[in-house]
Structure formats: structure tokens, C-alpha cells
């Protein structure tokens, strides 16, 4: 496949394209159809508009077909963005929640389901109303310093997630006795080469298929015979422990479930599909149902780990150390094959995200700076784009190669960082979505605003408290037990 050939690289987790139209196929379900496929730089609104300008409208028959295929065209962005949290870091986070705290943190996932639905609905609505991505709106409507702060938050959060994916790759291959000094650089070079050569879309379906093995958690959860009464209580009755370990896990869960890069993805995906407010009802359904589904998967992982690892510890809780520990939750279903199946799923999830997340970061930064971007561009045409992409891959590889790396603890800390910077993103989204100049009559209503601001304030307070605990701990001061 040549550099100019279209492959669907958009924003984090390009599964949306695979689900809605098929990789490499024309996007015929859009409100404005094009004979020409999107190029790799379609994440940027300017590039989308340029392609629309250059392309011609499809003929009448395609437009008629598009009208009844419209629900299929928007079915995916919400699902993909919501499910993106179930990658390497997400799997370890939810496994740790169940292994350490049993069923007592299930209520957190119920609350986060509502929070995820609220945040992603706001972003998808902004995309439908304005026809612009989140990065574009931030650049156009905030002062330079605020824009720099928001994009720095995105860069920090995304860099952490990229590192976590390479750690996930190393952890998965370690189960097959492949040392990090081999697995990390080989994986990094392979991903870099696939992106540069424009071949990633061909293998991306394979990585997606590998992640399906995590549905084994549904069966494992039932075979482990959990205490369903405790599951029900843990899901509806908040149980809060005032200690640093619980706070750490709580903020990490927030950063994993409502990860900043998801908001960039879903808004860009809505823009790319040409969804407007006349057609927005389908997108809203997608967002809400996706939030429920993805967090149902997370809840099942918690239940499976609670019913096995937590119960077998006598209720004391288990701190996971590596992939082999996390795989034990699948033992009731898969027995001796648990580690192998877990490794395959982890490898697929990590590879899928590691190939796309660096690109999402590069698009966001270069869009904000007004620089050339896109995989179809040469190094000479887009030096910052390609340089940043290469640097992010190298950083992920180097960190993953570090000897004696405490895999689970590092992954959790990286997603803790997500939770800490998330308030910056949430306040930005709230300001934009309530801007009548941008949104007209489609700003948040009073009830929606009350829920959104409550979520943002709670997340902000948790982030501040988490930072305070970490700083005080560094100086030997213990704020919480």
C-alpha cells in the first residue's frame, strides 16, 4: 500500500471504522458522501474539509442508500471510544480493583458509566453542531496560555497511555518467555514501520480479533460462583475506605474509564461521519449504550477477579504484580490455558492501541499549532508530526525495556496521571458546550449541566487530594491511612 493510499487512522482506536464501514472501504454512509476515501490525516477537520472540497458528491442512488444506512454509519464511535478504556491499563486497573477490594468498588463503575455517558455525549454533540474536532475548538476559542495548558494535559495523558500499551505488549510476550529487550524494540519498530509504510490497517483487524478473547471473563465470572448478593450490594451501595490505596485505585479507575484521549476520538469520529443534529439521535443512542456495554465488561472483570483472587486471599486482598497474576481470574474457565489466552488478548489490545494512540497525539498537537500533519505527508512536509510520532514510540519502548519494572504498579500510576489531568479537559469541554455562540440552542440543559459540573468538581477534588497525598508521602507525611 502506497503512502497516498487511504487507510483509516483517525483518532484513538480505529475500530470504529472497522465496525461501521470496514477498513480500506469507502465511507458511503456519511451525510456528505465522497467517492474518495479519507486519507490518514482525516482526524483534522481542515483535512476533512479539503478532501470534501476536492471530492465530488456521490450519485443519487448512494445518497438514498445512505439514508437507511445512517444508523450503521454512527454505530461505532461511542462504542469504540467507550471500549478504549478496556486496553492494557484498563484490564489491569479493573483486575486490581477486584483483586484488592473485592466487590466493594463495583458502585464506582456504575457512577463512572453515567459520567462517561455525560462527557462523551457532550463531545459528540459538539462535533455534530460545530462540525469541528475538540482540538480545533480549543485552539479557536481559548487564549494561547489556556490552549497550551489543555494540550499539555493531552500530551501528558496520551504519553502515559502509549507507554502503558508497550508495557502491555512486553507483559503479554513475557508469558511466552520473550525478554523485554527483544519484545519492546521489535514491537516498536514493527508498529513504526507499519504506520510509515501505510500497512497498519491490514493487520489492525487481526489485533482487534485477538482482543475478543477477553469475553472469556463473562464465562469465568459465572463459573467462579461469585456471591451475587454481595455483587448487588457492591453495585448500589457506595463503600468508601479512607486510605491512600483506595484513593489511588479510585482516581486510577476514573482516569482509565474517562480517559482524555477518548473525548478527542469521539468528537472527531462524529465530524468525519458528517453527523448533524437532524441525525444525532442515533449517535446519542450509540454513546449511552456504549457506556453501559464497556463498563459492563469492566464490571465483569472486577467480579471475576473478586470471586477468585480476592476470595482466595481470605478477603485480605491481593496486589497484582504481573500479567500471570491477572490471568488467574480466568482459571475457572480456561484452567492451565488461562495465562496463554490472557496474553493473546492483552497483546492484541496493546498492539491495537499502541499503533493509533501516538498518531492521535501527533494530530492533536500539530492541529493546535497549525502545522502540517498526516501519514500521507513526507518527513520533509510534516517534520514535527513524524518527529513527535517517532519520539513517542521510542519513549514507550525505552520505558517498557527497563529492568525489573513493576508492571502493574507502573500501569496504574500512568492511569492515575490520566485521572489527575482529566479535570482540565472536563472544564474545557463544559465551557465549550455551554458557549451559545458555538452551540446555539444545543447547549446543556440545567439538569445535564448540574450532573456534568458535579462530576467535574468531584473528579477535580479527587485529583487534588491524590496529588496532595502523593506529595506528602514523598516528604514522609501520611495524610490517609
Coordinates of N, CA and C in Angstrom, one line a residue, residues 100-221:
X100 N -8.0 -6.5 44.9 CA -7.7 -5.8 46.2 C -8.9 -5.5 47.0
X101 N -10.0 -5.2 46.4 CA -11.2 -4.7 47.1 C -12.4 -5.5 46.9
X102 N -12.3 -6.6 46.3 CA -13.5 -7.5 46.1 C -14.6 -6.8 45.3
X103 N -15.8 -7.0 45.8 CA -17.0 -6.4 45.1 C -17.3 -5.0 45.5
X104 N -16.5 -4.4 46.5 CA -16.9 -3.2 47.1 C -16.7 -1.9 46.2
X105 N -16.0 -2.1 45.1 CA -15.8 -0.9 44.2 C -16.7 -1.0 42.9
X106 N -17.6 -2.0 42.9 CA -18.5 -2.1 41.7 C -19.4 -0.8 41.6
X107 N -19.7 -0.2 42.7 CA -20.5 1.0 42.6 C -19.8 2.1 41.9
X108 N -18.5 2.1 41.9 CA -17.7 3.1 41.2 C -17.9 3.0 39.7
X109 N -18.0 1.8 39.2 CA -18.2 1.6 37.8 C -19.6 2.0 37.4
X110 N -20.6 1.9 38.3 CA -22.0 2.4 38.0 C -21.9 3.9 37.8
X111 N -21.3 4.6 38.7 CA -21.2 6.0 38.7 C -20.4 6.5 37.5
X112 N -19.3 5.8 37.2 CA -18.5 6.1 36.0 C -19.2 5.9 34.7
X113 N -20.1 4.9 34.7 CA -20.9 4.7 33.5 C -21.7 6.0 33.2
X114 N -22.4 6.5 34.2 CA -23.1 7.8 34.0 C -22.2 8.9 33.6
X115 N -21.0 9.0 34.3 CA -20.0 10.0 33.9 C -19.5 9.9 32.5
X116 N -19.2 8.7 32.1 CA -18.7 8.5 30.7 C -19.8 8.9 29.7
X117 N -21.0 8.5 30.0 CA -22.1 8.8 29.0 C -22.3 10.4 28.9
X118 N -22.2 11.1 30.0 CA -22.3 12.5 30.0 C -21.2 13.2 29.2
X119 N -20.0 12.8 29.5 CA -18.8 13.5 28.9 C -18.8 13.2 27.4
X120 N -19.0 12.0 27.0 CA -18.9 11.6 25.6 C -20.1 12.1 24.8
X121 N -21.3 12.3 25.5 CA -22.4 12.8 24.8 C -22.2 14.3 24.5
X122 N -21.6 15.0 25.4 CA -21.2 16.4 25.2 C -20.3 16.6 24.0
X123 N -19.3 15.8 24.0 CA -18.3 15.9 22.9 C -18.9 15.5 21.5
X124 N -19.7 14.4 21.5 CA -20.3 14.0 20.2 C -21.3 15.1 19.8
X125 N -22.0 15.7 20.7 CA -22.9 16.8 20.3 C -22.2 18.0 19.8
X126 N -21.1 18.3 20.4 CA -20.3 19.5 19.9 C -19.8 19.2 18.4
X127 N -19.4 17.9 18.2 CA -19.0 17.6 16.8 C -20.1 17.7 15.8
X128 N -21.3 17.3 16.2 CA -22.5 17.3 15.3 C -22.9 18.8 15.1
X129 N -22.8 19.6 16.1 CA -23.3 21.0 15.9 C -22.3 21.9 15.2
X130 N -21.0 21.8 15.6 CA -20.0 22.7 15.0 C -19.3 22.1 13.8
X131 N -19.3 20.8 13.6 CA -18.5 20.2 12.5 C -17.0 20.3 12.7
X132 N -16.6 20.5 14.0 CA -15.2 20.7 14.3 C -14.7 19.7 15.4
X133 N -13.5 19.3 15.4 CA -12.9 18.5 16.4 C -12.6 19.3 17.7
X134 N -12.4 18.5 18.7 CA -12.1 19.2 20.0 C -10.9 20.0 20.0
X135 N -9.8 19.5 19.4 CA -8.6 20.3 19.3 C -8.8 21.6 18.6
X136 N -9.6 21.6 17.5 CA -9.9 22.8 16.7 C -10.6 23.8 17.6
X137 N -11.6 23.4 18.3 CA -12.4 24.3 19.1 C -11.6 24.9 20.3
X138 N -10.7 24.1 20.8 CA -9.9 24.6 21.9 C -8.9 25.7 21.4
X139 N -8.3 25.4 20.2 CA -7.4 26.4 19.6 C -8.1 27.7 19.2
X140 N -9.4 27.6 18.7 CA -10.1 28.8 18.2 C -10.7 29.6 19.3
X141 N -11.0 29.0 20.5 CA -11.8 29.7 21.5 C -11.1 30.0 22.8
X142 N -9.9 29.5 23.0 CA -9.2 29.7 24.2 C -8.0 30.6 24.0
X143 N -7.6 31.4 25.0 CA -6.3 32.1 24.9 C -5.2 31.1 24.7
X144 N -4.1 31.7 24.2 CA -2.9 30.8 23.9 C -2.4 30.0 25.2
X145 N -2.4 30.7 26.3 CA -1.9 30.0 27.5 C -2.8 28.9 28.0
X146 N -4.1 29.1 27.9 CA -5.1 28.1 28.2 C -5.0 26.9 27.2
X147 N -4.9 27.3 26.0 CA -4.7 26.2 24.9 C -3.5 25.4 25.2
X148 N -2.4 26.0 25.5 CA -1.1 25.3 25.8 C -1.3 24.4 27.0
X149 N -2.0 24.9 28.1 CA -2.3 24.0 29.3 C -3.1 22.8 28.9
X150 N -4.2 23.0 28.1 CA -5.0 21.9 27.8 C -4.3 20.9 26.9
X151 N -3.5 21.4 25.9 CA -2.8 20.4 25.1 C -1.7 19.8 25.8
X152 N -1.1 20.4 26.7 CA 0.0 19.8 27.6 C -0.7 18.7 28.4
X153 N -1.9 18.9 28.9 CA -2.6 17.8 29.6 C -2.8 16.6 28.7
X154 N -3.3 16.9 27.5 CA -3.5 15.8 26.5 C -2.2 15.1 26.2
X155 N -1.1 15.8 26.1 CA 0.2 15.2 25.7 C 0.7 14.3 26.9
X156 N 0.5 14.8 28.1 CA 0.9 14.0 29.3 C 0.1 12.7 29.4
X157 N -1.2 12.9 29.3 CA -2.1 11.8 29.4 C -1.9 10.8 28.3
X158 N -1.8 11.2 27.1 CA -1.6 10.3 26.0 C -0.3 9.6 26.0
X159 N 0.8 10.3 26.4 CA 2.1 9.7 26.5 C 2.1 8.6 27.6
X160 N 1.4 8.8 28.7 CA 1.3 7.8 29.7 C 0.6 6.6 29.1
X161 N -0.5 6.8 28.4 CA -1.2 5.6 27.8 C -0.4 4.9 26.8
X162 N 0.4 5.6 26.0 CA 1.2 5.0 25.0 C 2.3 4.1 25.7
X163 N 2.9 4.6 26.7 CA 3.8 3.8 27.5 C 3.2 2.6 28.0
X164 N 1.9 2.7 28.5 CA 1.2 1.6 29.1 C 1.0 0.5 28.1
X165 N 0.7 0.9 26.8 CA 0.5 -0.1 25.8 C 1.7 -0.9 25.5
X166 N 2.9 -0.3 25.5 CA 4.1 -1.0 25.2 C 4.5 -1.9 26.4
X167 N 4.2 -1.4 27.6 CA 4.3 -2.3 28.8 C 3.4 -3.5 28.7
X168 N 2.2 -3.3 28.2 CA 1.3 -4.4 28.0 C 1.8 -5.4 27.0
X169 N 2.4 -4.9 25.9 CA 3.0 -5.8 24.9 C 4.1 -6.7 25.5
X170 N 5.0 -6.0 26.3 CA 6.1 -6.7 26.9 C 5.5 -7.7 27.9
X171 N 4.5 -7.3 28.7 CA 4.0 -8.2 29.7 C 3.3 -9.5 29.1
X172 N 2.6 -9.2 28.0 CA 2.0 -10.4 27.3 C 3.0 -11.3 26.7
X173 N 4.1 -10.8 26.1 CA 5.1 -11.7 25.5 C 6.0 -12.3 26.5
X174 N 6.0 -11.7 27.7 CA 6.8 -12.3 28.8 C 6.2 -13.7 29.2
X175 N 4.9 -13.8 29.1 CA 4.3 -15.1 29.4 C 4.8 -16.1 28.5
X176 N 5.2 -15.8 27.3 CA 5.7 -16.7 26.3 C 7.3 -16.7 26.4
X177 N 7.8 -16.2 27.5 CA 9.2 -16.2 27.8 C 10.1 -15.4 26.8
X178 N 9.5 -14.3 26.2 CA 10.2 -13.4 25.4 C 10.7 -12.2 26.2
X179 N 12.0 -12.0 26.3 CA 12.5 -10.9 27.2 C 12.2 -9.6 26.7
X180 N 12.1 -8.6 27.6 CA 11.7 -7.2 27.2 C 12.7 -6.6 26.2
X181 N 14.0 -6.9 26.3 CA 15.0 -6.3 25.4 C 14.8 -6.7 24.0
X182 N 14.0 -7.8 23.8 CA 13.6 -8.2 22.4 C 12.2 -7.7 22.0
X183 N 11.3 -8.0 22.9 CA 9.9 -7.7 22.6 C 9.6 -6.2 22.4
X184 N 10.1 -5.4 23.3 CA 9.9 -3.9 23.2 C 10.4 -3.3 21.9
X185 N 11.7 -3.4 21.6 CA 12.2 -2.8 20.3 C 11.6 -3.4 19.1
X186 N 11.4 -4.7 19.1 CA 10.8 -5.3 17.9 C 9.3 -4.8 17.7
X187 N 8.6 -4.7 18.8 CA 7.2 -4.2 18.7 C 7.2 -2.8 18.2
X188 N 8.1 -2.0 18.8 CA 8.2 -0.6 18.5 C 8.5 -0.3 17.0
X189 N 9.5 -1.1 16.5 CA 9.9 -0.9 15.1 C 8.8 -1.4 14.2
X190 N 8.2 -2.5 14.6 CA 7.1 -3.1 13.7 C 5.9 -2.1 13.6
X191 N 5.5 -1.5 14.7 CA 4.4 -0.5 14.6 C 4.8 0.7 13.8
X192 N 6.1 1.2 14.1 CA 6.5 2.4 13.4 C 6.6 2.1 11.9
X193 N 7.1 1.0 11.5 CA 7.2 0.6 10.1 C 5.8 0.5 9.4
X194 N 4.9 -0.2 10.1 CA 3.6 -0.3 9.6 C 2.9 1.0 9.3
X195 N 3.1 1.9 10.2 CA 2.4 3.2 10.1 C 3.1 4.0 8.9
X196 N 4.4 4.0 8.9 CA 5.2 4.8 7.9 C 4.9 4.2 6.5
X197 N 4.8 2.9 6.4 CA 4.5 2.3 5.1 C 3.1 2.2 4.8
X198 N 2.2 2.6 5.7 CA 0.8 2.6 5.4 C 0.2 1.2 5.3
X199 N 0.7 0.3 6.2 CA 0.2 -1.1 6.1 C -0.6 -1.5 7.4
X200 N -0.7 -0.6 8.3 CA -1.3 -0.9 9.6 C -2.7 -1.4 9.5
X201 N -3.5 -0.8 8.6 CA -4.9 -1.1 8.5 C -5.1 -2.6 8.1
X202 N -4.1 -3.2 7.5 CA -4.2 -4.6 7.1 C -4.2 -5.5 8.2
X203 N -3.4 -5.2 9.2 CA -3.2 -6.1 10.4 C -4.0 -5.7 11.6
X204 N -4.7 -4.5 11.5 CA -5.4 -4.0 12.6 C -6.6 -4.9 12.9
X205 N -7.2 -5.5 11.9 CA -8.3 -6.4 12.2 C -7.9 -7.6 13.0
X206 N -6.7 -8.0 12.8 CA -6.1 -9.2 13.5 C -6.0 -8.8 15.0
X207 N -5.4 -7.7 15.3 CA -5.3 -7.2 16.6 C -6.7 -7.1 17.3
X208 N -7.6 -6.6 16.6 CA -9.0 -6.4 17.1 C -9.6 -7.8 17.4
X209 N -9.4 -8.8 16.6 CA -9.9 -10.1 16.8 C -9.3 -10.7 18.0
X210 N -8.0 -10.5 18.3 CA -7.3 -11.0 19.4 C -7.9 -10.5 20.7
X211 N -8.4 -9.3 20.7 CA -9.0 -8.8 22.0 C -10.3 -9.4 22.4
X212 N -10.9 -10.1 21.4 CA -12.2 -10.7 21.7 C -12.1 -11.8 22.8
X213 N -10.9 -12.3 23.0 CA -10.8 -13.4 24.0 C -11.1 -12.9 25.4
X214 N -11.1 -11.6 25.6 CA -11.5 -11.1 26.9 C -12.9 -11.3 27.3
X215 N -13.7 -11.7 26.3 CA -15.1 -12.0 26.6 C -15.2 -13.3 27.5
X216 N -14.0 -14.0 27.6 CA -13.9 -15.2 28.4 C -14.2 -14.8 29.9
X217 N -14.0 -13.5 30.2 CA -14.3 -13.0 31.6 C -15.7 -13.2 32.0
X218 N -16.6 -13.1 31.0 CA -18.0 -13.3 31.3 C -18.3 -14.7 31.8
X219 N -17.7 -15.7 31.1 CA -17.9 -17.1 31.5 C -17.2 -17.4 32.8
X220 N -15.9 -16.8 32.9 CA -15.1 -17.1 34.1 C -15.8 -16.5 35.3
X221 N -16.5 -15.4 35.2 CA -17.2 -14.7 36.3 C -18.3 -15.6 36.8

